[in-house]
XYZ file of N, CA, C and O in Angstrom:
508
model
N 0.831 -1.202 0.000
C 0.000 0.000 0.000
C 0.865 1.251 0.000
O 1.741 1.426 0.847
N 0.565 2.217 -1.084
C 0.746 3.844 -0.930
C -0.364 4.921 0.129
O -1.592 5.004 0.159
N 0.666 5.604 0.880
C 0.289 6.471 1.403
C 0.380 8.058 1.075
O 1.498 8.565 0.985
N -0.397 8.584 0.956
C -1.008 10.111 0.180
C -0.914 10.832 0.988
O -1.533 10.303 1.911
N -0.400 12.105 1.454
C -1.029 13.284 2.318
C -0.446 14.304 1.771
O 0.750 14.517 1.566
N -1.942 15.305 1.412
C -1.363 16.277 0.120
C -1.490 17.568 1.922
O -2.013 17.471 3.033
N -0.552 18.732 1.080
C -0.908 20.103 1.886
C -0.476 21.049 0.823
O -0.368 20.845 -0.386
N -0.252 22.114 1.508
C -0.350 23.382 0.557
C -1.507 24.126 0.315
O -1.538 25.355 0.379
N -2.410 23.451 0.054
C -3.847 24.431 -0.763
C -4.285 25.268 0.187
O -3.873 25.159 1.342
N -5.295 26.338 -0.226
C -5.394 27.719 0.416
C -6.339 28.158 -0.526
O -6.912 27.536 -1.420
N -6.436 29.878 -0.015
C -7.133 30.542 -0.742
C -5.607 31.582 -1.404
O -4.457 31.738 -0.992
N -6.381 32.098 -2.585
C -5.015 33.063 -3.248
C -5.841 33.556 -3.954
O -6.846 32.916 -4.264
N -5.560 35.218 -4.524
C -6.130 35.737 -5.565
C -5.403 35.661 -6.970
O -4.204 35.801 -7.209
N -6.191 35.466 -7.618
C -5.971 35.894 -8.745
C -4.242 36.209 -9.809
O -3.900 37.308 -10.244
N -3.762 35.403 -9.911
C -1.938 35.950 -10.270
C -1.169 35.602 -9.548
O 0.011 35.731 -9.873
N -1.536 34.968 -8.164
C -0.815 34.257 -7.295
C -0.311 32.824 -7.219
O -0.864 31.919 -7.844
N 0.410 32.696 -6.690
C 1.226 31.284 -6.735
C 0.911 30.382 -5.058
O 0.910 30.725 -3.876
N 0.697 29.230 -5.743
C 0.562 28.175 -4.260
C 1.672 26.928 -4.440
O 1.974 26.799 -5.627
N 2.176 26.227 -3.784
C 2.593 25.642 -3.635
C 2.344 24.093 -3.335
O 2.292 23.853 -2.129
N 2.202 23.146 -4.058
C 1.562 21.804 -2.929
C 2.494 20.855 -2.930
O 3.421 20.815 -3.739
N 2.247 19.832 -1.792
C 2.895 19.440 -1.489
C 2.589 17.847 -1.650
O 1.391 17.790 -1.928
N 3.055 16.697 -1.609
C 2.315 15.436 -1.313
C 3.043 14.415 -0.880
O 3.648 13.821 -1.772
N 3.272 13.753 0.927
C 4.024 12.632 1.600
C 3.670 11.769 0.743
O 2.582 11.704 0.169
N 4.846 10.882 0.598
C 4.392 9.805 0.387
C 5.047 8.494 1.173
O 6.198 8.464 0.737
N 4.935 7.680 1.869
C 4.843 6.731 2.744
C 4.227 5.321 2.271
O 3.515 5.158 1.281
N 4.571 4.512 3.020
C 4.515 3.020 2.882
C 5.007 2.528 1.677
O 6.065 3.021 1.286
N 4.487 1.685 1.015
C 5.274 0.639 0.318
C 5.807 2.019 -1.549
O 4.970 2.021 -2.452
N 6.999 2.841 -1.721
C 6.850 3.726 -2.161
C 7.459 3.031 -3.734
O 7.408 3.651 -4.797
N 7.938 1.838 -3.598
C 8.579 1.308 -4.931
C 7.227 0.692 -5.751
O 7.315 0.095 -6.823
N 5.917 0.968 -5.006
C 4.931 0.936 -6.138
C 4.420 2.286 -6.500
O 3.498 2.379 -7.309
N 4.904 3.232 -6.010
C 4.471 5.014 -6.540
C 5.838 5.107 -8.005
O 6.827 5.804 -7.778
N 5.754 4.519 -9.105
C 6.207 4.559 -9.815
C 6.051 5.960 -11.100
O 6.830 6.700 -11.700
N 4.803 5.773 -11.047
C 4.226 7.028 -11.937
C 3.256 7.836 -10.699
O 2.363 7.330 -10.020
N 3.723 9.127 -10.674
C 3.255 10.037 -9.771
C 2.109 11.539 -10.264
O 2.260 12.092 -11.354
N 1.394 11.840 -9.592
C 1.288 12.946 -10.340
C -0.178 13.390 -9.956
O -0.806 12.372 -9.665
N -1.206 14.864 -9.809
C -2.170 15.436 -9.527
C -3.227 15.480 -10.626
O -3.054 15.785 -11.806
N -4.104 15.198 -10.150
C -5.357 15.468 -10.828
C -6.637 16.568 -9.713
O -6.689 16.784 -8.502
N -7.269 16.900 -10.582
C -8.504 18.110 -9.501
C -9.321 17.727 -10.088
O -9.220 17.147 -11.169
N -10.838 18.107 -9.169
C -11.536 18.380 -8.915
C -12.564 19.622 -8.530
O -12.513 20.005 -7.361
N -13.316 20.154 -9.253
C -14.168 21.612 -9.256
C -15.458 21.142 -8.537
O -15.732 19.943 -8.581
N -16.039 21.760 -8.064
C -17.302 21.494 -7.758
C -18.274 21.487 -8.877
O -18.565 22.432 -9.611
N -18.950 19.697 -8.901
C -20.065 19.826 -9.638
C -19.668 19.061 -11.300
O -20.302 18.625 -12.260
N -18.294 19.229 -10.915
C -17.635 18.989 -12.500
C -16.649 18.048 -12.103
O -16.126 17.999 -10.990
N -16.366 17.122 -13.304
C -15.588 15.969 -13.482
C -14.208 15.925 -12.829
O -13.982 17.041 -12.360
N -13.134 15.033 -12.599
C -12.332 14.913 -11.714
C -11.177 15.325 -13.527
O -11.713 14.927 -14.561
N -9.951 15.959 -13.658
C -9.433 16.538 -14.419
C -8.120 16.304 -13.974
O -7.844 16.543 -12.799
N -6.985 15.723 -15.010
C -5.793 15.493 -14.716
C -5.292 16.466 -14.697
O -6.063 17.325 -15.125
N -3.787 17.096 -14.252
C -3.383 18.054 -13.806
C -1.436 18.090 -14.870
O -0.794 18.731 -15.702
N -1.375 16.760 -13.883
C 0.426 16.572 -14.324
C 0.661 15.589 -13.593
O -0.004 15.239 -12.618
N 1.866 14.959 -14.131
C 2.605 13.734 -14.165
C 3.682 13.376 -14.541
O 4.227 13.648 -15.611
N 4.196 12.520 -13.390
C 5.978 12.360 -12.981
C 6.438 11.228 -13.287
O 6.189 10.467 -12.352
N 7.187 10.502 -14.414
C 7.376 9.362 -14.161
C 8.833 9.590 -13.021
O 9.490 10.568 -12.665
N 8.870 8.085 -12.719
C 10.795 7.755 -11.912
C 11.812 8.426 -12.820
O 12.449 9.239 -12.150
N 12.212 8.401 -14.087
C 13.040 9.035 -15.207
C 12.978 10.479 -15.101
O 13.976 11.181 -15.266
N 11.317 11.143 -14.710
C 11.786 12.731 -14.330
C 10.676 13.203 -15.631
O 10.479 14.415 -15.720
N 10.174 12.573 -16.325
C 9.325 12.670 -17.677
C 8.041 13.266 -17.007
O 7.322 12.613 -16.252
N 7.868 14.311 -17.286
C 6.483 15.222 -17.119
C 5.643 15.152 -18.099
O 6.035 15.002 -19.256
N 4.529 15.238 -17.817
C 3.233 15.897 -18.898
C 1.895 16.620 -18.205
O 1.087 16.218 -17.368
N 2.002 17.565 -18.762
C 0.622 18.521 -18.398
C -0.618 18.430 -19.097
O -0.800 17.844 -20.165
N -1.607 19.164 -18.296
C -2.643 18.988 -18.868
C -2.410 20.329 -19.834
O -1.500 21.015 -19.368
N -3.007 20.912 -21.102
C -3.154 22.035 -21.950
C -3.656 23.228 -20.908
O -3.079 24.281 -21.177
N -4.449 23.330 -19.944
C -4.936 24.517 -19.116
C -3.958 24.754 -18.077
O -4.056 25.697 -17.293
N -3.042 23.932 -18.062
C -2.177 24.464 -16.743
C -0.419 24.115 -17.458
O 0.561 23.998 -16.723
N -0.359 24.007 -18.887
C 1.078 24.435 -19.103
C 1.477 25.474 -19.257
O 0.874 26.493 -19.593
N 2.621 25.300 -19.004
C 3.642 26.698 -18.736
C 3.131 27.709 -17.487
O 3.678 28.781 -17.230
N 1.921 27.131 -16.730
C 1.699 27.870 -15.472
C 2.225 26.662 -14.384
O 3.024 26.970 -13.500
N 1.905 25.781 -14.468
C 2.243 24.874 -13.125
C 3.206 24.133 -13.630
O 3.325 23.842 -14.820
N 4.192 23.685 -12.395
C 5.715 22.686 -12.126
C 5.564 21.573 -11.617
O 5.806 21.584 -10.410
N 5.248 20.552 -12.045
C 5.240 19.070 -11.078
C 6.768 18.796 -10.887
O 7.528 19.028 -11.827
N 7.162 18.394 -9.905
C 8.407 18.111 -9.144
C 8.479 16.613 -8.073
O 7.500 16.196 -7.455
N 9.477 16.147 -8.053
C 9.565 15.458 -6.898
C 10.638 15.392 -6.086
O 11.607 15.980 -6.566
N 10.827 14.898 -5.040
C 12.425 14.905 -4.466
C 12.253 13.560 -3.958
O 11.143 13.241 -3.531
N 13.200 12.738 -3.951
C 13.206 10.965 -3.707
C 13.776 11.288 -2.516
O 13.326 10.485 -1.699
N 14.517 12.026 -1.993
C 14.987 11.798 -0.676
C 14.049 11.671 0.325
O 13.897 10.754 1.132
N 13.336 12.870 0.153
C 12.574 13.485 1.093
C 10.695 12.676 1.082
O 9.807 12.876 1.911
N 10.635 11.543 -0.503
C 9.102 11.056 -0.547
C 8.296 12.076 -0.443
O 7.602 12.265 0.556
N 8.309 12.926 -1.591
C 7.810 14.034 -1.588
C 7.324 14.669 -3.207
O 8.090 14.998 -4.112
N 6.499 14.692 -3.210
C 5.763 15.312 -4.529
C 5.428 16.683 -4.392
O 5.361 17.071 -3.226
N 5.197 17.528 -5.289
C 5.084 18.988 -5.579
C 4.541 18.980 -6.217
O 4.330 17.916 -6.799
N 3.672 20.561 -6.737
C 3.335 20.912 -7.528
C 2.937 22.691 -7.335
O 2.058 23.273 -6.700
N 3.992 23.135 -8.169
C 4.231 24.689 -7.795
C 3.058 24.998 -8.896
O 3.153 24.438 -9.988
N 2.012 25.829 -8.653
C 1.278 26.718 -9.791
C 1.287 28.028 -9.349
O 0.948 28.348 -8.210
N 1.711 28.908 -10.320
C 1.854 30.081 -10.941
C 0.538 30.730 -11.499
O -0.393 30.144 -12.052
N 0.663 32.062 -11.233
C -0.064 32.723 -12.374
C -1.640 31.603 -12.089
O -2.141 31.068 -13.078
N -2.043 31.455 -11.178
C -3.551 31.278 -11.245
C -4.617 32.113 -11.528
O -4.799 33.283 -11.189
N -5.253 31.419 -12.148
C -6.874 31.788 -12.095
C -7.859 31.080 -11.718
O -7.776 29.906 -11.356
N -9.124 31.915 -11.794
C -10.438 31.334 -10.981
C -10.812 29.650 -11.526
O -11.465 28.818 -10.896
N -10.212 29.497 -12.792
C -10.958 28.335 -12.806
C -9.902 27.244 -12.625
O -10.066 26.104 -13.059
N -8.646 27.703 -11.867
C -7.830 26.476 -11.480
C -8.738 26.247 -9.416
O -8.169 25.898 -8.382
N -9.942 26.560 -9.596
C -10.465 26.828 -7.969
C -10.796 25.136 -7.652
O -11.752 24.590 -8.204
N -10.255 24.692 -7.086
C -10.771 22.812 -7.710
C -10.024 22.237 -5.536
O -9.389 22.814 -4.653
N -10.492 21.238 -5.668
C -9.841 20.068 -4.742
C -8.708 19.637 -5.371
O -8.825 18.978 -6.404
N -7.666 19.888 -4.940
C -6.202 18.924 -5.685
C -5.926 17.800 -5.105
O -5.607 17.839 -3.917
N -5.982 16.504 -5.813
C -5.256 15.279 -5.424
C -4.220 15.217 -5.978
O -3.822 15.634 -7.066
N -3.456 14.270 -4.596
C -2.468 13.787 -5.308
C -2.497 12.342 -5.693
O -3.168 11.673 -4.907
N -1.951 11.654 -6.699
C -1.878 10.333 -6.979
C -0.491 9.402 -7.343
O 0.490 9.905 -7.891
N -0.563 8.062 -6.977
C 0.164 7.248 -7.714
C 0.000 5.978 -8.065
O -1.062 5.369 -7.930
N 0.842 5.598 -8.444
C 0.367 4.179 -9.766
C 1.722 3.295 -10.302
O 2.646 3.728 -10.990
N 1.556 1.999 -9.799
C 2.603 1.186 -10.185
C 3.092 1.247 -11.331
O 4.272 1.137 -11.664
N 2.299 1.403 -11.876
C 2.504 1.590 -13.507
C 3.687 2.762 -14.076
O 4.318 3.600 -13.433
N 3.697 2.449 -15.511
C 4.577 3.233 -15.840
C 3.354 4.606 -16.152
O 2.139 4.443 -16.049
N 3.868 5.620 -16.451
C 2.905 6.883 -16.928
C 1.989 6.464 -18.323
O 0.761 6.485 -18.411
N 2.947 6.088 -19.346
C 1.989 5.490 -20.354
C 1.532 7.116 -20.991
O 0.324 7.308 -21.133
N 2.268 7.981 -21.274
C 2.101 9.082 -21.712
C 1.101 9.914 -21.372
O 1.221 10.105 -20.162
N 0.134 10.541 -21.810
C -0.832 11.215 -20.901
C -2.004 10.298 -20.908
O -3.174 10.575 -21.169
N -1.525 9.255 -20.603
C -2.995 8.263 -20.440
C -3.648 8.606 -18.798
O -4.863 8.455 -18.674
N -2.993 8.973 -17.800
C -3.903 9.222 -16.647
C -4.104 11.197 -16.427
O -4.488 12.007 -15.585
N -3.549 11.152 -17.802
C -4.285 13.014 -17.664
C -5.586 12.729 -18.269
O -6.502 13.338 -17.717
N -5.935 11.971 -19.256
C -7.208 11.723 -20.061
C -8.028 11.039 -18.974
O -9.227 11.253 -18.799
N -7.222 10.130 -18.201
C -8.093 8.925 -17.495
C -7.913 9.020 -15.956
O -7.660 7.964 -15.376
N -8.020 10.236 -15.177
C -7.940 10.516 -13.716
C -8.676 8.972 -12.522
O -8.452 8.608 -11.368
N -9.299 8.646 -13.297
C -10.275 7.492 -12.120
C -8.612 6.395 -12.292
O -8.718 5.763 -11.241
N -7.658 6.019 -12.766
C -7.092 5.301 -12.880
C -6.195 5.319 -11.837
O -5.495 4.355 -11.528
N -6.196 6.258 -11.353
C -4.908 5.763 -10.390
C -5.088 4.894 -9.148
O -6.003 5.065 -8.342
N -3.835 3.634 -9.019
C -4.087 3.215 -8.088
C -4.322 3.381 -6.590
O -4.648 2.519 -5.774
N -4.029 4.971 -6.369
C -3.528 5.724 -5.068
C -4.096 6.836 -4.929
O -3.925 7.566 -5.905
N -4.714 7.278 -4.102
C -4.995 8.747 -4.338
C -4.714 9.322 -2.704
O -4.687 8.590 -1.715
N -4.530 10.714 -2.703
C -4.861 10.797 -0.935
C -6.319 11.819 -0.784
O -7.168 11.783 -1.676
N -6.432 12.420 0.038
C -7.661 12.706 0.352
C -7.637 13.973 -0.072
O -8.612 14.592 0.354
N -6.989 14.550 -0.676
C -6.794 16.163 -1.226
C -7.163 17.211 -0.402
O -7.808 17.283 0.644
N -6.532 18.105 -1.210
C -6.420 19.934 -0.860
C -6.919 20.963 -1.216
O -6.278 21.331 -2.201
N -7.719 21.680 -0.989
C -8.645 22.784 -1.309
C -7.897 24.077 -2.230
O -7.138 24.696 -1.484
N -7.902 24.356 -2.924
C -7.443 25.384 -3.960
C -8.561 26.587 -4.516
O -9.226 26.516 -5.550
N -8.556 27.671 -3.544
C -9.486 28.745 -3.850
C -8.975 29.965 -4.565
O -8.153 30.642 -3.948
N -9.347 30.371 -5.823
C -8.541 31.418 -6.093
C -9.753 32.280 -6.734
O -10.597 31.930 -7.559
N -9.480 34.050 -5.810
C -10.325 34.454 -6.454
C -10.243 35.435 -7.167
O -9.446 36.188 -6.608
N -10.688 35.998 -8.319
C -10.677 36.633 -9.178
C -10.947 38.466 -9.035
O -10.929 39.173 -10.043
């Protein structure tokens, strides 16, 4: 079993930057492919970005070149710096992982897939 515990999220206006964060704990040589997906109220669960072990990113089209997925192996620790927000990045952020390899943006298209999720972080930004 993977263990999830995202922090960071907040409220921020508009052009501001948040930071998140995500432990990861217990069995971590199955968090192979890493990476956030959100949630809006009312509306579908939406991939975000994704880490393979090699360091290989992919974004979703609404949040490139504004948000940084990161990780640090020392520390079992996932990131995700976003920049330059707006109102409609206002969502629940999970974090996720998955034995699997990334498989290119197959879990930005397909968010229900991951084997891991943690209980996510509130992301309010207002306009």
């Amino acid at each position: 079993q993977v263990q999830l515990v995202e922090s960071g999220g907040g409220s921020v206006q508009a052009g501001g930057s948040l930071r998140l964060s995500c432990a990861v704990s217990g069995n971590v040589d199955r968090s192979r492919c890493m990476g956030w997906f959100r949630q809006a109220l009312g509306k579908e669960r939406e991939g975000v970005a994704t880490i393979f072990t090699d360091g290989t990113t992919s974004y979703a089209d609404s949040v490139k070149g504004r948000f940084t997925i990161s990780k640090d192996n020392a520390k079992n620790t996932l990131y995700l710096q976003m920049d330059n927000l707006k109102s409609e990045d206002t969502a629940m952020y999970y974090c996720a992982a998955d034995l699997r390899v990334c498989f290119g943006d197959y879990f930005l298209r397909l968010p229900n897939s991951w084997n891991y999720r943690g209980q996510g972080t509130q992301v309010t930004v207002s306009s």
